[in-house]
Amino acid sequence: MELHNIKGLGEKAQLSLNQLNIFSIEDLMSHYPYRYEFLNPRSVLLNDEKIVQVVNAVILSEPKVSYIRRNFNTLRFRVQVLNKEVQVSIFNRAFLKSNLTIGKEITLVGKYKEKTNSFVANDIKVKAILIPKITPMYHLTKGLKNSHFEKWIMEASRLSFSVIDKVPLAFQESYQFLSKREALMHLHFPKSAEEIRKAKVRLVYEELFEFMFQIMYLKNKETLALGLHRNFDSSSVYDFISRLPFALTEDQMQAVTDGLEDLKSEKRMNRLVLGDVGSGKTIVATILMYANVLSGYQSVLMAPTEILATQHYEKFLKMFDDCSIHIELLVGSMKKSEKKKVLERIQMGQVDMIIGTHALLVENVVFANLGLVVTDEQHRFGVNQRKMLQNKGYRSDVLYLSATPIPRTYALTIYGDMDTSMIRVKPNGRKEIITKVKNESELKEVLTAIYDEIKLGHQIYVVAPMIEETDNEELKNVNQLKEKFELAFRNKVKVSVLHGKMKGKEKDVIMNEYALGEVQILISTTVIEVGVDVKNATMMVIFNAERFGLATLHQLRGRVGRNNYQSYCYLISNQDTPRLKVLEESNDGFYISEKDFELRGQGDLFGVHQSGDMSFQLADLRRDYKILLQAKKDVLSFIESKDYLNSTYYLNLTQKIDFTN
Ligand code: ADP
Ligand code: MG
């Protein structure tokens, strides 16, 4: 139902609501409060300066406004509370003056100071609250007030808007859930905390049920999907493996075997290789890409950044220099004419392996015969991006690499639609990275440690969180840091800076110099976060470490320790955060992710939340994990029993999934 059906909701307000993605009454009703204000006023003041009190009072004097400067005023007046007469003050509410007339009963929220017998209010309700009141608080945008939402939603609730109840009836009954309509009413007009809780459980279950349905339906479909039928000479593959400069670890070998089987089978490969940073996922992908080429198809590898794509490309050139395999790079910053040539060669089938960034998606890439699609650091791409590439081939096999160290149990749920190969053990000879949390006052110690490493001929990464100057004194500007380091080492050490605002070419030049060992210290923002491999780097220094999630810090730390040298990580922070100690204790990404999950919730878990795949309105995977598991179980029986065929909503959903996959 359209928004203009609501009394008093004009065109301007509609535009504001559109800003919040609210286009219909149904949308408005699903704009859930993000929190509630519980007000239960007392009639007497307590002599406690520390607590926020809610009291009812009667106005005794006419309010006076004093302007301290522009946009900064105080409103003062006297009131009578049952047991006391006090002076009330509140900042920046001059506009309330006309509503505060002598003799009126109001509700005050704020703190009482006995010494001065004054009440510093942070909120005043001009209409006294007489019975306990729960006010839902809504996310707002320019031009909208919370009271607007209260009013409109009240109006809307009287209209016959439609509600899609996505919980199948059988489960609805067995859990004795509220109906969806009831749940919505309880969220918007709660009479008690218990009503809110009940409504939330039901709505969270619904969100997770729908989410798991999509995953499990896809999984079900994919186990049935036909792949390419192919033949290749396994002995050539094993030959290639034996010519590598190192022996594969057991886990790597298992992942390769899994993948080779997938390639040979009739089934379409849909595999995730999950392994901590530095566990050696790339080589697994490389081998499978080689096998795919041997079977007569093209392989493509998509990486999230140009630096990473280029690095992969260069390594591939080296690894395959004695095979007659044609490898090409395709990234956004390439010249048009250059790109055109590459695209032509790909389309003609003159290229066997293509390595690139999401330029692979935006450019008009037409593959001659795409057989295997590999997505590196898959969590950086959204489902749609991944699918887009996959759909460029006919029944092409799909392999994902991910270093997002998410807790195992969650991985099974979230990646429920894929087969998984885990690389748990890192290549032999790797030493644990020694990690220390330091205060900025201990910087000298860190500088000494840096210098010791440089004397050994090793290199250092330094991470500063931001490039721009900010008001925040604590933020270490990368350029400022550069000067600091140069000064400290009396210009005997070459320091370079890398940041997100640089052009691709500039970055590449600097990264190359660093990779070649011409630069000893590379200071950067988190652009080096992903996959870059400089074996000679042995120390990672991270400033303002408290600003990062543990998962991110662990990934950053994974840039060092890529050789047999002892490597180090310094986390510099002036805040005493026990969180950081987890990294001192452990080098195990999975353990760290469990801890991070415990301490921070799902927010950081998926890194920058860019994919949007995992955004829920009410659900929180950590808090609601039990509900998630239950929903998964229910979904499985819902699919197996084919009950979803009787549900219009889920039938439509499967058609949508079928269409995009
Ligand atoms: P990630 O899993 O983080 O993508 P990479 O694939 O970049 O890790 O591998 C990290 C480094 O380890 C690379 O330099 C790679 O050549 C090396 N490597 C991979 N497997 C082995 C192995 N079995 N033995 C020794 N070094 C290996
Ligand atoms: Mg990698």
XYZ file of C-alpha atoms and ligand atoms in Angstrom:
689
model
C 0.000 0.000 0.000
C 1.298 3.418 -0.935
C 2.604 5.856 1.605
C 0.233 8.686 0.737
C -2.598 6.647 2.239
C -1.275 7.691 5.606
C -2.976 10.790 6.897
C -0.624 13.732 7.173
C 2.219 12.165 5.256
C 3.070 14.702 2.562
C 5.245 14.507 -0.503
C 8.266 15.966 1.203
C 8.061 13.422 3.972
C 7.726 10.667 1.390
C 10.981 11.743 -0.204
C 12.662 11.666 3.185
C 11.312 8.182 3.812
C 12.606 7.072 0.432
C 16.056 8.000 1.688
C 15.606 5.253 4.241
C 14.470 2.823 1.559
C 10.886 3.147 2.674
C 8.608 3.220 -0.357
C 5.431 1.618 0.899
C 3.429 1.133 4.071
C 4.821 -2.378 4.235
C 8.348 -0.948 4.203
C 7.381 1.494 6.920
C 6.078 -1.308 9.105
C 9.356 -3.196 8.644
C 11.362 -0.173 9.704
C 11.952 -1.638 13.136
C 12.969 0.435 16.141
C 16.705 0.087 16.759
C 16.213 0.581 20.498
C 13.596 1.467 23.073
C 13.408 4.119 25.699
C 11.915 2.813 28.903
C 10.517 5.564 31.094
C 9.009 4.881 34.462
C 8.952 8.220 36.276
C 9.257 8.578 40.053
C 7.608 11.297 41.991
C 10.523 11.888 44.339
C 14.143 12.887 43.724
C 16.929 10.643 44.970
C 20.094 12.072 46.461
C 22.370 10.316 44.040
C 24.471 12.297 41.588
C 25.525 9.347 39.525
C 22.273 7.920 38.283
C 20.017 9.210 35.550
C 16.646 9.885 37.121
C 13.230 10.150 35.573
C 10.904 12.277 37.694
C 7.642 14.079 37.331
C 7.590 17.708 38.366
C 5.397 20.814 38.279
C 6.768 24.026 36.758
C 7.083 26.878 39.262
C 8.749 29.637 37.276
C 8.744 30.918 33.728
C 11.714 29.451 31.808
C 14.557 31.827 30.943
C 16.815 31.326 27.970
C 20.403 32.517 27.996
C 22.515 32.407 24.861
C 26.115 31.512 25.460
C 26.967 31.820 21.794
C 25.265 31.018 18.512
C 23.675 27.576 18.520
C 24.358 27.205 22.179
C 21.760 28.141 24.751
C 20.523 27.130 28.158
C 16.983 27.004 29.377
C 16.413 27.402 33.140
C 13.374 27.231 35.379
C 12.289 26.055 38.816
C 10.126 23.043 39.486
C 8.503 21.311 42.386
C 9.120 17.625 42.750
C 7.138 15.944 45.499
C 9.943 16.176 48.050
C 11.980 19.105 46.728
C 12.048 22.388 44.913
C 14.917 22.471 42.409
C 16.441 24.518 39.614
C 16.328 22.743 36.238
C 18.658 23.488 33.341
C 18.857 21.996 29.894
C 21.097 22.789 26.915
C 19.862 23.845 23.499
C 16.170 23.490 24.069
C 15.188 27.134 23.823
C 12.398 25.994 21.517
C 10.632 24.297 24.424
C 10.110 27.598 26.227
C 6.579 28.270 25.016
C 5.501 24.771 26.026
C 6.705 25.116 29.582
C 4.086 27.185 31.352
C 3.785 27.660 35.080
C 1.721 24.966 36.769
C 2.239 22.373 34.022
C 3.253 18.849 34.949
C 6.240 17.516 32.997
C 8.664 14.610 33.075
C 12.387 15.267 33.503
C 15.228 12.950 32.558
C 18.671 13.800 33.898
C 20.945 13.999 36.913
C 20.439 15.704 40.233
C 23.229 17.576 41.998
C 22.584 17.939 45.660
C 25.340 20.473 46.289
C 23.738 23.098 44.070
C 20.234 21.680 44.385
C 20.023 21.619 40.615
C 18.787 19.180 38.051
C 20.683 18.959 34.753
C 18.212 17.524 32.307
C 19.096 15.811 29.068
C 15.477 15.401 28.089
C 12.173 16.933 29.011
C 8.779 15.506 28.153
C 6.373 18.433 28.041
C 3.492 16.048 28.559
C 4.065 14.203 31.797
C 4.351 10.457 31.634
C 1.962 9.034 34.199
C 2.242 5.326 33.601
C 5.432 3.443 32.619
C 6.102 4.122 28.960
C 8.155 2.366 26.305
C 9.055 4.531 23.351
C 10.463 2.890 20.234
C 13.393 4.794 18.748
C 13.742 4.772 14.973
C 16.654 5.423 12.668
C 16.016 8.826 11.158
C 17.162 10.933 8.287
C 17.141 14.646 7.557
C 13.703 16.183 8.004
C 12.282 13.332 10.071
C 11.714 13.102 13.790
C 11.074 10.118 15.940
C 7.603 11.450 16.695
C 6.836 11.367 12.955
C 7.482 7.677 12.897
C 5.391 7.103 15.987
C 2.495 8.965 14.412
C 2.724 7.457 10.911
C 3.216 3.922 12.074
C 0.228 4.313 14.342
C -1.819 5.499 11.352
C -0.440 2.755 9.144
C -1.245 0.046 11.648
C -4.938 0.888 11.275
C -4.807 0.393 7.501
C -4.983 -2.987 5.823
C -1.376 -3.269 4.740
C -0.145 -6.668 3.618
C 2.203 -8.830 5.621
C 4.313 -11.607 4.201
C 4.756 -14.254 6.825
C 7.799 -16.253 5.800
C 7.648 -18.805 8.591
C 5.888 -21.911 7.288
C 2.779 -22.710 9.254
C 4.053 -26.004 10.644
C 6.989 -24.310 12.371
C 4.855 -21.389 13.388
C 2.642 -23.805 15.255
C 5.312 -25.992 16.757
C 7.094 -22.956 18.264
C 3.839 -21.227 19.128
C 5.108 -18.102 17.461
C 3.170 -14.897 17.280
C 1.792 -14.199 13.863
C 3.917 -11.810 11.834
C 1.305 -9.079 12.158
C 1.223 -9.473 15.922
C 4.987 -9.414 16.064
C 5.104 -6.166 14.101
C 2.527 -4.598 16.392
C 4.498 -5.651 19.452
C 7.716 -4.189 18.094
C 6.140 -0.853 17.286
C 3.738 -0.590 20.209
C 5.187 -2.693 23.010
C 3.456 -2.837 26.344
C 6.276 -4.724 28.018
C 9.833 -5.865 27.509
C 8.524 -9.384 27.232
C 6.409 -8.464 24.224
C 9.461 -7.056 22.501
C 11.455 -10.196 23.246
C 8.792 -12.505 21.903
C 8.369 -10.484 18.741
C 12.109 -10.387 18.168
C 12.669 -14.109 18.544
C 10.011 -14.732 15.985
C 11.319 -12.175 13.504
C 14.925 -13.298 13.960
C 13.879 -16.873 13.291
C 12.111 -15.739 10.166
C 15.164 -13.875 8.866
C 17.449 -16.806 9.524
C 14.988 -19.290 8.078
C 14.833 -17.386 4.827
C 18.610 -16.956 4.769
C 19.266 -20.638 5.346
C 16.627 -21.569 2.827
C 18.529 -19.784 0.100
C 21.789 -21.426 1.077
C 20.396 -24.925 1.442
C 18.305 -24.694 -1.690
C 21.407 -23.663 -3.610
C 23.388 -26.476 -2.081
C 20.720 -28.945 -3.001
C 20.605 -27.628 -6.510
C 24.343 -27.617 -6.871
C 24.719 -31.221 -5.816
C 22.495 -31.988 -8.760
C 24.108 -29.577 -11.226
C 26.022 -31.076 -14.091
C 29.526 -29.902 -14.759
C 31.854 -30.304 -17.666
C 32.866 -33.740 -18.616
C 36.577 -33.772 -19.038
C 39.708 -35.780 -19.350
C 43.242 -34.857 -18.535
C 46.448 -36.650 -17.915
C 46.877 -36.812 -14.151
C 50.534 -37.773 -14.492
C 51.288 -34.374 -16.044
C 49.651 -32.770 -13.062
C 51.725 -34.796 -10.609
C 54.802 -34.029 -12.693
C 54.106 -30.358 -12.269
C 53.688 -30.842 -8.515
C 56.982 -32.668 -8.249
C 58.793 -29.866 -10.048
C 57.664 -27.289 -7.455
C 60.445 -25.918 -5.269
C 58.679 -27.296 -2.178
C 56.654 -30.323 -1.194
C 52.951 -29.772 -0.647
C 51.660 -30.168 2.876
C 49.189 -32.927 3.582
C 46.283 -30.504 3.720
C 47.322 -28.883 0.454
C 47.585 -32.282 -1.175
C 44.139 -33.202 0.091
C 42.665 -29.993 -1.280
C 44.306 -30.716 -4.650
C 42.955 -34.268 -4.671
C 39.461 -33.012 -3.770
C 39.642 -30.488 -6.580
C 40.948 -32.941 -9.168
C 38.114 -35.286 -8.334
C 35.638 -32.452 -8.728
C 37.131 -31.623 -12.122
C 36.826 -35.186 -13.322
C 33.375 -35.814 -11.968
C 30.164 -35.114 -13.821
C 29.194 -32.788 -11.059
C 29.881 -29.112 -11.178
C 32.679 -28.156 -8.801
C 31.631 -25.692 -6.103
C 34.484 -25.797 -3.656
C 35.849 -23.482 -1.015
C 39.459 -23.753 0.084
C 39.551 -22.273 3.548
C 42.937 -21.654 5.088
C 44.671 -19.149 7.265
C 46.897 -16.480 5.730
C 50.115 -18.007 4.477
C 48.731 -21.514 4.470
C 49.449 -21.768 0.752
C 46.095 -21.690 -0.955
C 47.380 -20.148 -4.171
C 49.383 -23.179 -5.192
C 46.343 -25.398 -4.769
C 44.406 -23.145 -7.132
C 47.341 -23.034 -9.536
C 47.514 -26.807 -9.813
C 43.799 -27.092 -10.438
C 43.929 -24.324 -13.011
C 46.703 -26.252 -14.740
C 44.697 -29.478 -14.748
C 41.758 -27.592 -16.207
C 43.935 -26.186 -18.990
C 45.242 -29.683 -19.732
C 41.663 -30.768 -20.244
C 41.278 -28.138 -22.932
C 39.532 -25.314 -21.086
C 40.461 -21.809 -20.011
C 41.084 -20.986 -16.353
C 40.486 -17.635 -14.746
C 41.616 -16.279 -11.389
C 39.983 -13.173 -9.937
C 41.744 -11.265 -7.157
C 40.402 -8.292 -5.188
C 43.240 -5.833 -5.897
C 45.563 -5.002 -8.761
C 48.621 -5.500 -6.626
C 47.534 -8.987 -5.792
C 46.466 -9.856 -9.324
C 49.802 -8.647 -10.648
C 51.693 -10.618 -8.083
C 49.782 -13.766 -8.916
C 50.392 -13.115 -12.607
C 54.133 -12.773 -12.184
C 54.333 -15.933 -10.110
C 52.313 -17.822 -12.683
C 54.630 -16.671 -15.471
C 57.585 -18.057 -13.540
C 55.913 -21.329 -12.605
C 54.813 -22.067 -16.127
C 57.808 -20.746 -18.022
C 58.703 -24.167 -19.344
C 55.170 -25.175 -20.323
C 53.525 -23.861 -23.428
C 50.744 -22.171 -21.525
C 49.577 -18.677 -22.374
C 48.865 -16.468 -19.412
C 47.432 -12.960 -19.521
C 46.706 -10.252 -16.991
C 43.572 -8.111 -17.124
C 43.244 -5.197 -14.717
C 41.373 -1.895 -14.756
C 44.418 0.351 -15.041
C 45.630 -1.176 -18.307
C 45.557 0.952 -21.454
C 42.460 0.580 -23.591
C 44.401 -0.682 -26.577
C 46.258 -3.181 -24.422
C 43.008 -4.438 -22.902
C 41.435 -4.776 -26.305
C 44.217 -7.047 -27.467
C 43.965 -9.241 -24.400
C 40.191 -9.448 -24.710
C 40.499 -10.511 -28.323
C 42.991 -13.191 -27.473
C 40.761 -14.503 -24.686
C 37.792 -14.657 -27.025
C 39.835 -16.405 -29.725
C 40.928 -18.993 -27.224
C 44.595 -18.024 -27.516
C 44.883 -17.521 -23.773
C 44.821 -20.444 -21.340
C 44.964 -18.677 -18.035
C 43.599 -15.230 -17.261
C 44.417 -13.434 -14.048
C 42.675 -10.229 -13.140
C 40.592 -8.080 -10.881
C 36.885 -7.299 -11.111
C 37.824 -5.685 -14.419
C 37.065 -9.227 -15.508
C 33.450 -8.525 -14.688
C 33.038 -5.023 -16.017
C 34.956 -5.394 -19.255
C 33.311 -7.165 -22.113
C 35.143 -10.363 -21.497
C 33.960 -13.218 -23.607
C 35.709 -16.481 -22.970
C 36.238 -19.021 -25.713
C 35.688 -21.946 -23.386
C 35.868 -21.142 -19.728
C 36.250 -24.251 -17.593
C 37.347 -23.122 -14.142
C 36.711 -19.930 -12.237
C 38.804 -19.217 -9.158
C 37.966 -16.346 -6.808
C 40.777 -15.414 -4.447
C 39.885 -13.829 -1.094
C 36.304 -14.653 -1.915
C 34.860 -12.775 1.052
C 35.791 -9.540 -0.688
C 33.358 -10.169 -3.475
C 29.610 -10.276 -3.204
C 27.644 -13.298 -4.291
C 26.518 -11.499 -7.418
C 30.029 -10.627 -8.494
C 31.109 -14.221 -8.055
C 28.129 -15.520 -9.946
C 28.663 -13.046 -12.762
C 32.077 -14.456 -13.492
C 30.919 -18.002 -13.119
C 28.096 -17.381 -15.579
C 30.572 -16.376 -18.245
C 31.256 -20.035 -18.808
C 29.001 -22.918 -19.642
C 28.815 -25.203 -16.600
C 32.245 -23.995 -15.539
C 33.654 -25.299 -12.291
C 34.054 -22.929 -9.405
C 36.725 -22.672 -6.739
C 36.853 -20.112 -3.964
C 39.846 -19.285 -1.805
C 39.281 -17.644 1.520
C 41.448 -16.603 4.417
C 38.624 -15.113 6.413
C 39.252 -17.098 9.529
C 35.723 -17.571 10.648
C 34.845 -20.050 13.347
C 34.423 -23.521 11.958
C 30.836 -23.980 12.969
C 29.831 -20.695 11.413
C 31.731 -21.539 8.274
C 29.697 -24.695 7.887
C 26.522 -22.711 8.117
C 27.468 -19.716 6.064
C 29.323 -21.661 3.429
C 26.725 -24.379 3.656
C 26.188 -24.316 -0.085
C 29.779 -25.278 -0.904
C 32.078 -28.232 -0.459
C 34.967 -27.245 1.726
C 38.649 -28.137 1.861
C 40.428 -26.854 4.920
C 44.125 -26.120 5.071
C 44.851 -26.168 8.755
C 48.591 -26.723 8.913
C 50.947 -24.146 7.498
C 53.901 -25.168 5.312
C 56.764 -26.754 7.230
C 59.455 -24.765 8.843
C 57.254 -21.774 9.432
C 57.934 -20.250 12.804
C 55.196 -18.656 14.842
C 55.145 -14.902 14.537
C 56.174 -13.422 17.857
C 53.650 -10.743 18.709
C 53.918 -7.993 21.312
C 51.505 -5.299 22.375
C 53.318 -2.027 23.137
C 52.393 1.358 24.432
C 53.503 4.353 22.378
C 55.828 5.312 25.185
C 57.748 2.138 24.397
C 58.337 3.188 20.803
C 62.108 3.339 21.331
C 62.145 -0.355 22.017
C 60.210 -0.978 18.826
C 62.568 1.213 16.819
C 65.520 -0.771 18.138
C 63.835 -3.997 17.150
C 63.157 -2.592 13.686
C 66.781 -1.587 13.313
C 67.975 -5.030 14.373
C 65.891 -6.623 11.647
C 67.114 -4.172 9.038
C 70.703 -4.947 10.004
C 69.924 -8.599 9.265
C 68.874 -7.487 5.799
C 65.182 -7.943 6.455
C 62.269 -5.640 5.699
C 59.527 -4.031 7.730
C 55.876 -3.220 7.176
C 54.338 -0.378 9.122
C 50.591 0.136 9.139
C 48.924 3.407 10.024
C 45.157 3.563 9.939
C 44.581 6.715 7.866
C 46.096 9.056 5.361
C 44.371 12.395 5.930
C 45.187 14.773 8.692
C 42.461 14.550 11.253
C 41.601 16.376 14.386
C 42.419 13.284 16.298
C 45.955 13.788 17.513
C 46.435 10.126 18.007
C 45.999 9.193 14.401
C 49.322 8.616 12.833
C 49.514 10.275 9.511
C 51.586 8.050 7.262
C 53.712 10.894 5.992
C 54.415 12.060 9.479
C 55.488 8.557 10.347
C 57.806 8.437 7.365
C 59.633 11.543 8.600
C 59.798 10.121 12.070
C 61.400 6.915 10.868
C 63.850 8.676 8.586
C 64.898 10.873 11.430
C 65.222 7.979 13.845
C 67.414 6.024 11.456
C 69.300 9.116 10.279
C 68.297 8.571 6.673
C 70.319 5.374 6.522
C 67.168 3.443 5.784
C 64.911 3.785 2.785
C 61.297 4.393 3.750
C 58.356 4.401 1.319
C 54.708 5.236 1.689
C 51.758 3.446 0.160
C 48.183 4.627 0.550
C 44.732 4.157 -0.858
C 44.613 7.501 -2.648
C 47.540 6.605 -4.912
C 47.001 5.535 -8.474
C 47.437 1.888 -9.372
C 50.698 2.565 -11.218
C 52.230 4.514 -8.350
C 51.350 1.728 -5.958
C 52.831 -0.880 -8.223
C 56.120 1.003 -8.512
C 56.423 1.243 -4.747
C 55.317 -2.313 -4.136
C 57.825 -3.550 -6.691
C 60.668 -1.619 -5.115
C 59.727 -3.132 -1.806
C 59.442 -6.636 -3.221
C 62.906 -6.211 -4.751
C 64.320 -5.189 -1.386
C 65.197 -1.637 -2.441
C 63.079 -0.228 0.346
C 63.468 -1.352 3.951
C 60.380 0.110 5.532
C 57.015 0.310 3.838
C 54.497 2.479 5.624
C 50.967 2.075 4.467
C 47.318 2.172 5.232
C 45.655 -1.196 5.159
C 46.011 -1.552 1.394
C 48.559 -4.297 1.994
C 45.975 -6.285 3.864
C 45.361 -8.816 1.168
C 47.569 -11.648 -0.041
C 50.759 -9.773 -0.995
C 53.825 -11.937 -0.615
C 57.249 -10.493 0.221
C 59.280 -13.284 1.733
C 62.007 -11.055 3.114
C 59.623 -9.063 5.290
C 59.964 -10.142 8.910
C 58.342 -7.440 10.956
C 54.898 -5.894 11.029
C 54.312 -2.783 13.125
C 50.720 -1.625 13.497
C 49.865 1.742 15.005
C 46.525 2.430 16.689
C 46.044 -1.291 16.731
C 42.935 -0.984 18.870
C 41.129 0.422 15.855
C 41.227 -2.878 14.034
C 39.358 -6.087 14.622
C 41.384 -9.127 15.589
C 40.628 -10.840 12.316
C 42.017 -7.886 10.373
C 45.089 -7.652 12.597
C 45.715 -11.334 12.133
C 45.469 -10.965 8.375
C 47.849 -8.022 8.432
C 50.279 -9.982 10.558
C 50.133 -12.738 7.966
C 52.102 -10.500 5.583
C 55.227 -11.492 7.493
C 56.461 -14.916 8.507
C 56.457 -16.090 4.917
C 59.897 -17.602 5.176
C 61.946 -19.562 7.662
C 63.193 -16.442 9.430
C 61.783 -15.606 12.813
C 59.176 -12.904 12.280
C 57.651 -10.338 14.629
C 54.555 -8.253 14.991
C 54.255 -5.135 17.168
C 50.798 -3.895 18.016
C 51.046 -0.337 19.219
C 48.212 1.013 21.257
C 47.755 3.448 24.069
C 44.589 1.782 25.134
C 44.769 -1.103 27.484
C 42.764 -3.575 25.454
C 42.751 -7.174 26.583
C 41.504 -7.988 23.101
C 44.965 -7.440 21.612
C 46.476 -9.937 24.038
C 44.683 -12.683 22.145
C 47.127 -12.073 19.300
C 50.104 -12.309 21.634
C 48.834 -15.698 22.724
C 47.935 -17.284 19.443
C 48.827 -17.552 15.772
C 45.825 -19.669 14.937
C 43.396 -17.716 12.792
C 40.488 -19.933 13.687
C 41.063 -19.596 17.401
C 41.434 -15.842 16.996
C 38.242 -15.594 15.038
C 36.373 -17.484 17.760
C 37.713 -15.010 20.314
C 36.946 -12.019 18.146
C 33.473 -13.333 17.636
C 33.079 -13.672 21.373
C 34.379 -10.179 22.033
C 32.983 -8.154 19.177
C 30.268 -10.057 17.399
C 29.814 -10.583 13.731
C 30.526 -7.018 12.680
C 34.219 -7.395 12.063
C 34.116 -11.041 11.234
C 33.414 -10.553 7.609
C 35.885 -7.750 7.300
C 34.485 -4.762 5.541
C 30.846 -5.632 5.325
C 30.755 -4.881 1.627
C 29.103 -7.903 0.176
C 25.770 -7.301 1.826
C 25.123 -11.036 1.779
C 25.162 -11.219 5.498
C 23.220 -8.194 6.576
C 20.250 -8.903 8.765
C 17.726 -6.509 10.168
C 17.459 -8.067 13.589
C 19.501 -11.248 13.614
C 23.028 -11.396 14.971
C 24.784 -14.619 14.100
C 26.643 -14.839 17.360
C 23.800 -13.981 19.673
C 21.263 -15.910 17.667
C 23.434 -18.838 16.756
C 21.124 -21.370 18.362
C 18.196 -20.031 16.413
C 20.326 -20.236 13.278
C 21.057 -23.910 13.853
C 17.412 -24.625 14.518
C 16.391 -22.711 11.413
C 18.896 -24.708 9.393
C 17.456 -27.963 10.627
C 13.929 -26.822 9.881
C 14.914 -25.608 6.435
C 16.416 -28.982 5.609
C 13.201 -30.779 6.417
C 11.226 -28.095 4.598
C 13.259 -28.728 1.465
C 13.449 -32.495 1.766
C 9.719 -32.838 2.323
C 9.176 -30.594 -0.690
C 6.772 -28.560 1.444
C 8.201 -25.410 -0.084
C 6.390 -26.283 -3.285
C 3.170 -25.391 -1.472
C 4.396 -21.963 -0.440
C 3.989 -19.143 -2.930
C 6.689 -17.127 -1.244
C 9.324 -19.839 -1.298
C 8.363 -21.002 -4.743
C 8.997 -17.488 -6.016
C 12.262 -17.393 -4.156
C 13.456 -20.623 -5.760
C 12.587 -19.233 -9.160
C 14.680 -16.185 -8.411
C 17.566 -18.368 -7.268
C 17.216 -20.593 -10.312
C 17.271 -17.570 -12.568
C 20.494 -16.086 -11.182
C 22.318 -19.364 -10.893
P 47.708 -17.738 1.228
O 47.076 -19.018 1.640
O 47.713 -16.735 2.316
O 47.158 -17.202 -0.069
P 50.042 -18.147 -0.341
O 49.404 -19.049 -1.283
O 50.333 -16.747 -0.791
O 49.236 -18.086 0.995
O 51.361 -18.860 0.170
C 52.260 -18.225 1.040
C 53.682 -18.566 0.673
O 53.970 -19.915 1.007
C 53.964 -18.422 -0.801
O 55.196 -17.770 -0.931
C 54.039 -19.840 -1.294
O 54.913 -19.953 -2.390
C 54.576 -20.576 -0.094
N 54.180 -21.991 -0.007
C 52.990 -22.518 -0.348
N 52.961 -23.842 -0.093
C 54.166 -24.163 0.435
C 54.740 -25.391 0.911
N 54.074 -26.532 0.882
N 55.993 -25.321 1.401
C 56.676 -24.166 1.437
N 56.195 -22.992 1.000
C 54.948 -22.982 0.501
Mg 46.343 -15.686 -0.963
